[in-house]
Short mmCIF file of C-alpha atoms in Angstrom, two decimals:
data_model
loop_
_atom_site.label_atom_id
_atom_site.label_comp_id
_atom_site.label_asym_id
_atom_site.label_seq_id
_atom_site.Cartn_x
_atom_site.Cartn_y
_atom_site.Cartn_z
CA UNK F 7 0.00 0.00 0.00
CA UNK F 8 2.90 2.53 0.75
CA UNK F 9 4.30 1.40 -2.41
CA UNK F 10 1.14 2.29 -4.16
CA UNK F 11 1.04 5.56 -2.66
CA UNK F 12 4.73 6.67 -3.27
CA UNK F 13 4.66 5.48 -7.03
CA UNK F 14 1.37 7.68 -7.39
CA UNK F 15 3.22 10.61 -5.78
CA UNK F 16 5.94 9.77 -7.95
CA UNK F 17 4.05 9.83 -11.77
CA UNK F 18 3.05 13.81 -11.50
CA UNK F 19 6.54 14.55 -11.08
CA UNK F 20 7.99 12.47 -13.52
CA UNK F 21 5.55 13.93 -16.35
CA UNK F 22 6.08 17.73 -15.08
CA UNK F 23 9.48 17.14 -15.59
CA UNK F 24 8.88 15.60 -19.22
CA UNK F 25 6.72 18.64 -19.86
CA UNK F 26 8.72 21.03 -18.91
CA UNK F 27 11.34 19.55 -20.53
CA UNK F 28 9.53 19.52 -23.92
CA UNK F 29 8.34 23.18 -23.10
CA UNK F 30 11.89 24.06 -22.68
CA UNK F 31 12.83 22.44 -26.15
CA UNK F 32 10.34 24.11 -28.10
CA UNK F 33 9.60 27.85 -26.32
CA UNK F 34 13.55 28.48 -25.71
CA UNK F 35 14.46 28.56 -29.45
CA UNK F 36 11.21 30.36 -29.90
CA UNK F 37 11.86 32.76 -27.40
CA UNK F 38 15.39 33.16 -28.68
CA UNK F 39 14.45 33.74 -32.25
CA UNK F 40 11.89 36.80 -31.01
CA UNK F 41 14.41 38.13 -29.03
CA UNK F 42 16.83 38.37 -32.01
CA UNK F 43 14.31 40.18 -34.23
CA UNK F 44 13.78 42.87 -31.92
CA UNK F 45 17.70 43.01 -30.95
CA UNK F 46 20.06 45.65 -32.25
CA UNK F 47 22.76 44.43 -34.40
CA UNK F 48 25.49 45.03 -32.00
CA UNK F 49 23.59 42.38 -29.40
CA UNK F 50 23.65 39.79 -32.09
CA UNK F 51 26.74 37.96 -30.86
CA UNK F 52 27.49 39.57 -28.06
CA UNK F 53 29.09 38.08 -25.00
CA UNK F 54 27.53 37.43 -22.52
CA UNK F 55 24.50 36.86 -24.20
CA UNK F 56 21.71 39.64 -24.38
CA UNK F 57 18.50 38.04 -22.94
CA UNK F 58 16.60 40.91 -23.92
CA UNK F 59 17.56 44.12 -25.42
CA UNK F 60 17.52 47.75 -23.80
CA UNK F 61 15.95 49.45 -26.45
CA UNK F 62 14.06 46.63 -28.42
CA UNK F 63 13.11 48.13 -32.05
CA UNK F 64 10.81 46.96 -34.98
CA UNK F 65 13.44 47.81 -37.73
CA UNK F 66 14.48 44.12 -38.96
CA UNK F 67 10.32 43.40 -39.78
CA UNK F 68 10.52 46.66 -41.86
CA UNK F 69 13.59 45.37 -43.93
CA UNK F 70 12.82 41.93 -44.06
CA UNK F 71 8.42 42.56 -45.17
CA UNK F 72 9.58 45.35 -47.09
CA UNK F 73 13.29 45.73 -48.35
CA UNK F 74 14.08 41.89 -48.92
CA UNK F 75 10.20 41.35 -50.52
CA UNK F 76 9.11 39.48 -47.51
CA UNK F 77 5.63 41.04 -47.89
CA UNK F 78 5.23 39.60 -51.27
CA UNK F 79 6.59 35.93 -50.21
CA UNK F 80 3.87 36.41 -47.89
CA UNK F 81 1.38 37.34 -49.81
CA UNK F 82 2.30 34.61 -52.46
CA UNK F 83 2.60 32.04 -49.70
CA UNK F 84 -0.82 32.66 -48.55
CA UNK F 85 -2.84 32.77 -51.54
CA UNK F 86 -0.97 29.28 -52.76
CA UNK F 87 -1.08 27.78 -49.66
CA UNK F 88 -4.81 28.41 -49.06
CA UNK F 89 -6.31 27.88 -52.74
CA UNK F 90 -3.56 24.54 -52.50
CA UNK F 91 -5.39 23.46 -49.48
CA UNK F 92 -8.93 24.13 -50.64
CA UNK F 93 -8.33 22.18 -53.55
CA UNK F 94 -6.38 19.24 -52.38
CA UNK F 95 -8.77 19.04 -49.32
CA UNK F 96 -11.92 18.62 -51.99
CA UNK F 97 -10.66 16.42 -54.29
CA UNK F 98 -8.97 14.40 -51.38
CA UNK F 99 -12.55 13.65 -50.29
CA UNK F 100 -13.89 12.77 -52.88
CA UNK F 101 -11.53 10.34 -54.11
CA UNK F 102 -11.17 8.89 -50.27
CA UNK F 103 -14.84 8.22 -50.55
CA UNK F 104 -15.00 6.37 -53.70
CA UNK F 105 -12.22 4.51 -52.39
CA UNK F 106 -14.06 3.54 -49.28
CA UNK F 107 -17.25 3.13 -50.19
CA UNK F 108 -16.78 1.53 -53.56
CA UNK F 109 -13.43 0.10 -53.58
CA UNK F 110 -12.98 1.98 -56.79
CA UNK F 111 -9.86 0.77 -58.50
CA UNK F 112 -9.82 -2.12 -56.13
CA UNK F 113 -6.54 -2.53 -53.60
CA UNK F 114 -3.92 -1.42 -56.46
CA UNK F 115 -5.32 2.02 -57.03
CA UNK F 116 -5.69 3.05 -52.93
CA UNK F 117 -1.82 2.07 -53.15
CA UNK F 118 -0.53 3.62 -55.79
CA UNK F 119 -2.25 7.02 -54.35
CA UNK F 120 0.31 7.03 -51.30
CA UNK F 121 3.13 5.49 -53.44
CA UNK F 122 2.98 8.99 -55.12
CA UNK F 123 4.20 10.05 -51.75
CA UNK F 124 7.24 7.81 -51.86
CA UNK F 125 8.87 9.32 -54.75
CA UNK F 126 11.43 12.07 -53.79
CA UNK F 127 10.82 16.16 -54.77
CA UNK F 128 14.00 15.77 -56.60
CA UNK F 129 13.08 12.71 -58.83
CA UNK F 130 10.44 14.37 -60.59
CA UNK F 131 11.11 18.00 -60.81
CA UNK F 132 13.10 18.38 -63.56
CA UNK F 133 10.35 16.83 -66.09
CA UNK F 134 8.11 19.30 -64.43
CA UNK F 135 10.08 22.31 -64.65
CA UNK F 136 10.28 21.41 -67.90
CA UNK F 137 6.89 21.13 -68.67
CA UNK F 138 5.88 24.56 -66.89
CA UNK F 139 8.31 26.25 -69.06
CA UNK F 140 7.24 24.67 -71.89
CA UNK F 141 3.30 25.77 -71.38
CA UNK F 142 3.95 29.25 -69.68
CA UNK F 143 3.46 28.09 -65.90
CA UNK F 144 6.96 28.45 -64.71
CA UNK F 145 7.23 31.30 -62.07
CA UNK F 146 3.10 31.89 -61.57
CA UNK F 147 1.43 31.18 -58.78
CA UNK F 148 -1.23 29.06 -60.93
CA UNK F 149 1.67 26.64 -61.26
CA UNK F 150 2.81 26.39 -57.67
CA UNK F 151 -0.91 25.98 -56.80
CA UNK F 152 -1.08 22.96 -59.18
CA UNK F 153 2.29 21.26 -58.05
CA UNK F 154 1.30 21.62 -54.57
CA UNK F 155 -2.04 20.11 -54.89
CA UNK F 156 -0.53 17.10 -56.44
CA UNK F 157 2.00 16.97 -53.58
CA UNK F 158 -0.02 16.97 -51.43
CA UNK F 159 -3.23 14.84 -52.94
CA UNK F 160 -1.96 11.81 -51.58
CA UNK F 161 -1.79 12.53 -48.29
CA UNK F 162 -5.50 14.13 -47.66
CA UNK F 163 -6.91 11.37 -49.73
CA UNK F 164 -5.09 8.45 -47.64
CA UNK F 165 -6.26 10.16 -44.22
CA UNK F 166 -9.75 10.71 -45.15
CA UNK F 167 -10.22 7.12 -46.41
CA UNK F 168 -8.75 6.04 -43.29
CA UNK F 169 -12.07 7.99 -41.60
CA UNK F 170 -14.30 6.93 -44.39
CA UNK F 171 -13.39 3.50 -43.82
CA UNK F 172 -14.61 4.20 -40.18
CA UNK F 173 -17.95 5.47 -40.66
CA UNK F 174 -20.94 3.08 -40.42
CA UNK F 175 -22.69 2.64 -43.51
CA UNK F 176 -25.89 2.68 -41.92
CA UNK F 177 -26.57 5.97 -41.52
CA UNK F 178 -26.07 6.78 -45.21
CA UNK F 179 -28.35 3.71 -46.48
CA UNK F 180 -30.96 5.06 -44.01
CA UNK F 181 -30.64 8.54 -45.69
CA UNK F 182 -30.75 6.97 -49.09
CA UNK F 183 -33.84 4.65 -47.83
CA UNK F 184 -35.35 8.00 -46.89
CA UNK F 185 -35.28 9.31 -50.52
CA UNK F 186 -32.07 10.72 -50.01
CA UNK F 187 -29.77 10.40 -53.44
CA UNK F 188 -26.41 8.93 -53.70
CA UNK F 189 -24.95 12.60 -53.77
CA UNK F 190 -27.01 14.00 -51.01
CA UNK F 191 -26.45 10.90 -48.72
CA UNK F 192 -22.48 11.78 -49.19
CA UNK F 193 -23.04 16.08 -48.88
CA UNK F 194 -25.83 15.92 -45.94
CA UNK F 195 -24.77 12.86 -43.98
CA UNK F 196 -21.12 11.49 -44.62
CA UNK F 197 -19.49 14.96 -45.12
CA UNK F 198 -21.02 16.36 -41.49
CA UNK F 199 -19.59 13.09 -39.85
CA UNK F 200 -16.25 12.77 -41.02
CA UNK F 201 -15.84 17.13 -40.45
CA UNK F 202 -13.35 16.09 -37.84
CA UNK F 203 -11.07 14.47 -40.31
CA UNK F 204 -11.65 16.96 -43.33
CA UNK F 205 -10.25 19.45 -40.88
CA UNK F 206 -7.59 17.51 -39.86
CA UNK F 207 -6.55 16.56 -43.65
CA UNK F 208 -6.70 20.14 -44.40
CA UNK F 209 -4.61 21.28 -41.77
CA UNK F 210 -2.01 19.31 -42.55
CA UNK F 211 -2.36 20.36 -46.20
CA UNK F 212 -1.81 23.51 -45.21
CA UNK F 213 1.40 23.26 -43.34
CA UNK F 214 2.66 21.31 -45.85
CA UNK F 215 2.13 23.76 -48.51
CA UNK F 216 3.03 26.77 -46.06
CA UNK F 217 6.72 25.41 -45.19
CA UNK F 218 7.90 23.84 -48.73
CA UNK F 219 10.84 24.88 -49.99
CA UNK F 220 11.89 22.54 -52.69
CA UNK F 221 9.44 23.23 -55.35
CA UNK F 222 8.88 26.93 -55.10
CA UNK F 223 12.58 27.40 -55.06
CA UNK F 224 13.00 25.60 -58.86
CA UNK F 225 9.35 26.65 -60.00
CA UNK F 226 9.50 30.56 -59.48
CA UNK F 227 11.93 33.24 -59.88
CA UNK F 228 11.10 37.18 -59.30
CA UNK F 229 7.38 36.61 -59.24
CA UNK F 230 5.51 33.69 -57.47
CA UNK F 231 8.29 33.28 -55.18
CA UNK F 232 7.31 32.35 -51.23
CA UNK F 233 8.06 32.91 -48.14
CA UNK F 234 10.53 30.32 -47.12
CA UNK F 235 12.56 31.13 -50.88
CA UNK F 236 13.18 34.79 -49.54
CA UNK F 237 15.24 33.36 -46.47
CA UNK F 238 18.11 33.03 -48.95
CA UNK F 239 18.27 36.59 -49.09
CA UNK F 240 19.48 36.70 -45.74
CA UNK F 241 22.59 34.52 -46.26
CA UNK F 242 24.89 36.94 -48.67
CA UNK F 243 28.58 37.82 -49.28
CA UNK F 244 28.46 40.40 -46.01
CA UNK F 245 27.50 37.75 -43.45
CA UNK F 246 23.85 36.92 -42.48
CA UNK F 247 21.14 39.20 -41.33
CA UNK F 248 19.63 37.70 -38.24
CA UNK F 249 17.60 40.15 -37.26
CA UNK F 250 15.74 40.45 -40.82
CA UNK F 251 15.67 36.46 -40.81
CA UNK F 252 14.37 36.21 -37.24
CA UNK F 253 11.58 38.52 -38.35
CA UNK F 254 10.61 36.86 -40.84
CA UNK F 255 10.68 33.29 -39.16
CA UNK F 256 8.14 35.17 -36.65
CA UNK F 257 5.86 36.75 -39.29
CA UNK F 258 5.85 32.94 -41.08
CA UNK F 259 4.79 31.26 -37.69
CA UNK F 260 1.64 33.20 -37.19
CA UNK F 261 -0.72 31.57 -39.72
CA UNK F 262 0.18 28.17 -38.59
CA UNK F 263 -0.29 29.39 -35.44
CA UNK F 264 -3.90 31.14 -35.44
CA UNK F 265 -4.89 27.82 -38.09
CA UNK F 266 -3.96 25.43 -35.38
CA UNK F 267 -5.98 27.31 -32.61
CA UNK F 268 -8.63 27.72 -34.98
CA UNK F 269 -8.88 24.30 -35.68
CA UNK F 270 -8.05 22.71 -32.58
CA UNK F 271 -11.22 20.96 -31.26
CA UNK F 272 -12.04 19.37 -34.62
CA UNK F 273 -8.14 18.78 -35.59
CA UNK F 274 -8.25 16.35 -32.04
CA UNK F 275 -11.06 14.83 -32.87
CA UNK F 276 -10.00 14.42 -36.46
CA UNK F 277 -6.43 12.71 -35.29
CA UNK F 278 -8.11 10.41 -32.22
CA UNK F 279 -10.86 9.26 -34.10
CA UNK F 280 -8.34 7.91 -36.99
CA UNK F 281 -7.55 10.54 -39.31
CA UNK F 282 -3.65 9.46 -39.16
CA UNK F 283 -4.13 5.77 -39.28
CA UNK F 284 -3.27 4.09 -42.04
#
């Protein structure tokens, strides 16, 4: 019984620890990056280090949004990353549907979906940059919008027939019973259940599309570039501009953040109730 009662006492300090610990990992380099972007350039390396500055100052988010182009990488990241998501998060559905509820394509076709995933950035984007040069879509954001649905098509439709799989089939035959047609039994009564795991997909969709590098790096130049291309800008022949770069890694976390807040209850939901398993 004593034992019992000390390894009880024992559990709540072992996971504070492992919290804090994980808080630590995540918030310190957070903290430390913030810090920076607010930091006059002399406090950049300075010894001992400068936990906060004296006379913090918004200068380095003027240069980076405005002298480096970090307001159009912005601008281009959003309106990519959210017409990417909107469309990979529909046709994702759909497809994870038909896969679920009539095995179209039998086993093959559900695998060759996510073995679209396996293939590497760098094994197909040379026949691709190709291609976009060829028909005019090199450097537009149309083009980015349509590699990144592609890249990440295989993903939403894999977790959403995961949930799909899930459901019951009853309440959609009692819906079609009712009068209900094939398409309104899928809009009014599958699409409602599975919101969790639309969500979910979407989300991760998003952040996909939000922090790629790879593709938006060889696809665009002076026009359709994004947010994470401008970091390069930062890393020149007179040394690297932390403060511009820290201000810009801080501007870039803010979407992700406010979308996962947003989307918290129903991104839970959509990752407990299966969303992520295969």
């Amino acid at each position: 019984m004593a034992h019992s009662s000390a390894r009880r006492r024992r559990i709540p300090v072992g996971r504070i620890v492992l919290v804090g610990a994980f808080l630590c990992f995540v918030l310190v380099p957070l903290y430390w990056v913030f810090v920076t972007s607010i930091k006059p350039s002399d406090d950049y390396l300075a010894v001992p280090p400068v936990w906060f500055p004296k006379a913090p100052t918004l200068v380095h988010y003027t240069a980076a949004l405005f002298a480096y182009r970090g307001l159009q990488g912005l601008t281009n990241s959003l309106l990519v990353s959210l017409s990417a998501t909107l469309l990979s998060t529909l046709f994702g559905t759909l497809m994870a549907y038909s896969l679920a509820r009539f095995n179209t394509g039998g086993r093959h076709l559900s695998f060759w979906v996510l073995s679209q995933r396996f293939l590497p950035p760098v094994a197909v984007i040379l026949p691709i940059f190709l291609i976009y040069r060829g028909v005019g879509l090199h450097d537009t954001r149309l083009g980015l919008i349509i590699a990144y649905t592609v890249f990440t098509l295989p993903v939403s439709v894999w977790m959403m027939f995961a949930y799909f799989r899930q459901m019951p089939r009853s309440m959609e035959d009692a819906a079609l019973v009712d009068g209900c047609t094939r398409w309104q039994a899928f809009w009014q009564v599958a699409v409602p259940l599975a919101g969790p795991g639309i969500v979910a997909a979407a989300v991760f969709a998003f952040i996909a599309c939000w922090t790629e590098f790879f593709f938006a790096l060889v696809l665009t130049s002076r026009n359709a570039f994004t947010l994470p291309t401008v970091f390069r800008a930062f890393l020149g022949f007179q040394g690297a501009q932390y403060g511009e770069a820290s201000a810009l890694a801080i501007v870039s976390l803010v979407p992700s953040i406010a979308l996962g807040v947003l989307a918290q209850k129903h991104l839970v939901r959509g990752l407990t109730l299966g969303a992520v398993r295969g």
